[in-house]
mmCIF file of C-alpha atoms in Angstrom:
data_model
loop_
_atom_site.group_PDB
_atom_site.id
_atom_site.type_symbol
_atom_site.label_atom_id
_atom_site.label_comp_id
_atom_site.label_asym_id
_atom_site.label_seq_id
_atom_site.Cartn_x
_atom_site.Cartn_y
_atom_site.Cartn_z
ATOM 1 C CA UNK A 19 -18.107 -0.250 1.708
ATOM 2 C CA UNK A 20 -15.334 1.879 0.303
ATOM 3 C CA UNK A 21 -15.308 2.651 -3.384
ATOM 4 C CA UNK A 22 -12.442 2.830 -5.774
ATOM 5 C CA UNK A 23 -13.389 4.429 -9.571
ATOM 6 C CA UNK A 24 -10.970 2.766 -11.889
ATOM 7 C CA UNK A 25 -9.441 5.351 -14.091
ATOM 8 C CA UNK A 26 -7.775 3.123 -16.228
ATOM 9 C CA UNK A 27 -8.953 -0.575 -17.160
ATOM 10 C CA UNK A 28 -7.696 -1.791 -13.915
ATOM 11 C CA UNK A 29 -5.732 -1.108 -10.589
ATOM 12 C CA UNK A 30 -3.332 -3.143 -8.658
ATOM 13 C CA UNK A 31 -4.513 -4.752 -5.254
ATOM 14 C CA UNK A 32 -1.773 -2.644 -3.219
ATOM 15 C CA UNK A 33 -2.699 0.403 -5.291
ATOM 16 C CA UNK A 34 -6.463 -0.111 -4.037
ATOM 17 C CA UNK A 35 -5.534 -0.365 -0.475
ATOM 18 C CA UNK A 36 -3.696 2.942 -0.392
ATOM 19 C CA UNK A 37 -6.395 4.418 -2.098
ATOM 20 C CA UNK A 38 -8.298 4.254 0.145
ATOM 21 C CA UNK A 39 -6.241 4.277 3.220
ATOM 22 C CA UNK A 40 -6.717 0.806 4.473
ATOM 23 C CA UNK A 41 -2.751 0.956 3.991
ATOM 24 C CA UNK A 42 -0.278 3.813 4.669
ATOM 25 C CA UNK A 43 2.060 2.633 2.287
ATOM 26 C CA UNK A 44 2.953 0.310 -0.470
ATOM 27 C CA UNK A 45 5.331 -1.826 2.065
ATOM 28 C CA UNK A 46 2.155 -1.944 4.769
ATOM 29 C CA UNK A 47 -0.079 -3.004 1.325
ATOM 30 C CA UNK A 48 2.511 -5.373 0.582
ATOM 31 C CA UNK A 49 2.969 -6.917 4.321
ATOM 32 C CA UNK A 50 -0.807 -7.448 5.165
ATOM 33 C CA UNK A 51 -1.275 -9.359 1.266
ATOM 34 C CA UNK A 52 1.822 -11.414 2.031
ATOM 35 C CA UNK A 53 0.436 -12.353 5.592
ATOM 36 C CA UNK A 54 -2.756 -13.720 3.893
ATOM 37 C CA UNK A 55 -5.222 -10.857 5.319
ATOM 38 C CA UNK A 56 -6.927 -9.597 1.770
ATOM 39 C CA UNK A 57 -9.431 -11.477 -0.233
ATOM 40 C CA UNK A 58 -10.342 -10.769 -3.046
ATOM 41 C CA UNK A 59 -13.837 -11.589 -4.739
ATOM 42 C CA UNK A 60 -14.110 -14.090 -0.843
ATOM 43 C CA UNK A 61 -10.329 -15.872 -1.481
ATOM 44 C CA UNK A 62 -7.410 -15.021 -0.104
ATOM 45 C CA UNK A 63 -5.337 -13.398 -2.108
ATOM 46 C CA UNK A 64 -0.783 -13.168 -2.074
ATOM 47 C CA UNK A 65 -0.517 -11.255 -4.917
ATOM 48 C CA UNK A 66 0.082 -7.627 -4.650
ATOM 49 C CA UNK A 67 0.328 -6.661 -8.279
ATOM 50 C CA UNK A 68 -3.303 -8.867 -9.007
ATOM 51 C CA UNK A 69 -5.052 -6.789 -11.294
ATOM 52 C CA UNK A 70 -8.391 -5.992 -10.332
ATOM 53 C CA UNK A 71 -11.488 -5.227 -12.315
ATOM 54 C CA UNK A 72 -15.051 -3.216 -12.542
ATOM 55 C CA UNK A 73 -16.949 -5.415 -10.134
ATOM 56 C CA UNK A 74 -14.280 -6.963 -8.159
ATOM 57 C CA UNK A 75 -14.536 -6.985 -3.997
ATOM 58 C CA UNK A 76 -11.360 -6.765 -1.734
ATOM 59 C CA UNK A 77 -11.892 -7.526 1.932
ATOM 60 C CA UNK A 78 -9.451 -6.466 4.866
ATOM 61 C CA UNK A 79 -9.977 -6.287 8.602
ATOM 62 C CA UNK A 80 -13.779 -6.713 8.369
ATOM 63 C CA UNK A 81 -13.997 -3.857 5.446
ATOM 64 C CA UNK A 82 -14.865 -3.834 1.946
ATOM 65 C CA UNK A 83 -13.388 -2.126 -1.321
ATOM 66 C CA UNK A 84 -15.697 -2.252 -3.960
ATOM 67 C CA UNK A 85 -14.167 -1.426 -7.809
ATOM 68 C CA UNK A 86 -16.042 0.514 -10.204
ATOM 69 C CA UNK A 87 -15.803 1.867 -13.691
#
């Protein structure tokens, strides 16, 4: 499981996936959310500005992004 320290109180979902290369760039980040293939915290998730938290778990392609303080 990949690891992303927030360094503010939060980070968008398609800033996560670049971070940690799961996407090359913010269109690929926005593509694969639009085509339904993130979850986040085990639903599906459209939404490429959602917000996510300390403790929150996004899922892509069989790997996992895990969002820490």
């Amino acid at each position: 499981m990949e690891k992303v320290k927030l360094k503010e109180e939060y980070i968008k979902l398609g800033q996560a996936l670049k971070a940690v290369h799961f996407a090359a760039s913010g269109v690929e980040a926005k593509m694969v959310i639009l085509d339904g293939a993130v979850k986040v915290n085990g639903e599906a998730c459209l939404q490429r500005g959602k917000k996510l938290y300390d403790g929150d778990v996004v899922e892509f392609e069989g790997k996992s992004i895990k969002i820490e303080k």
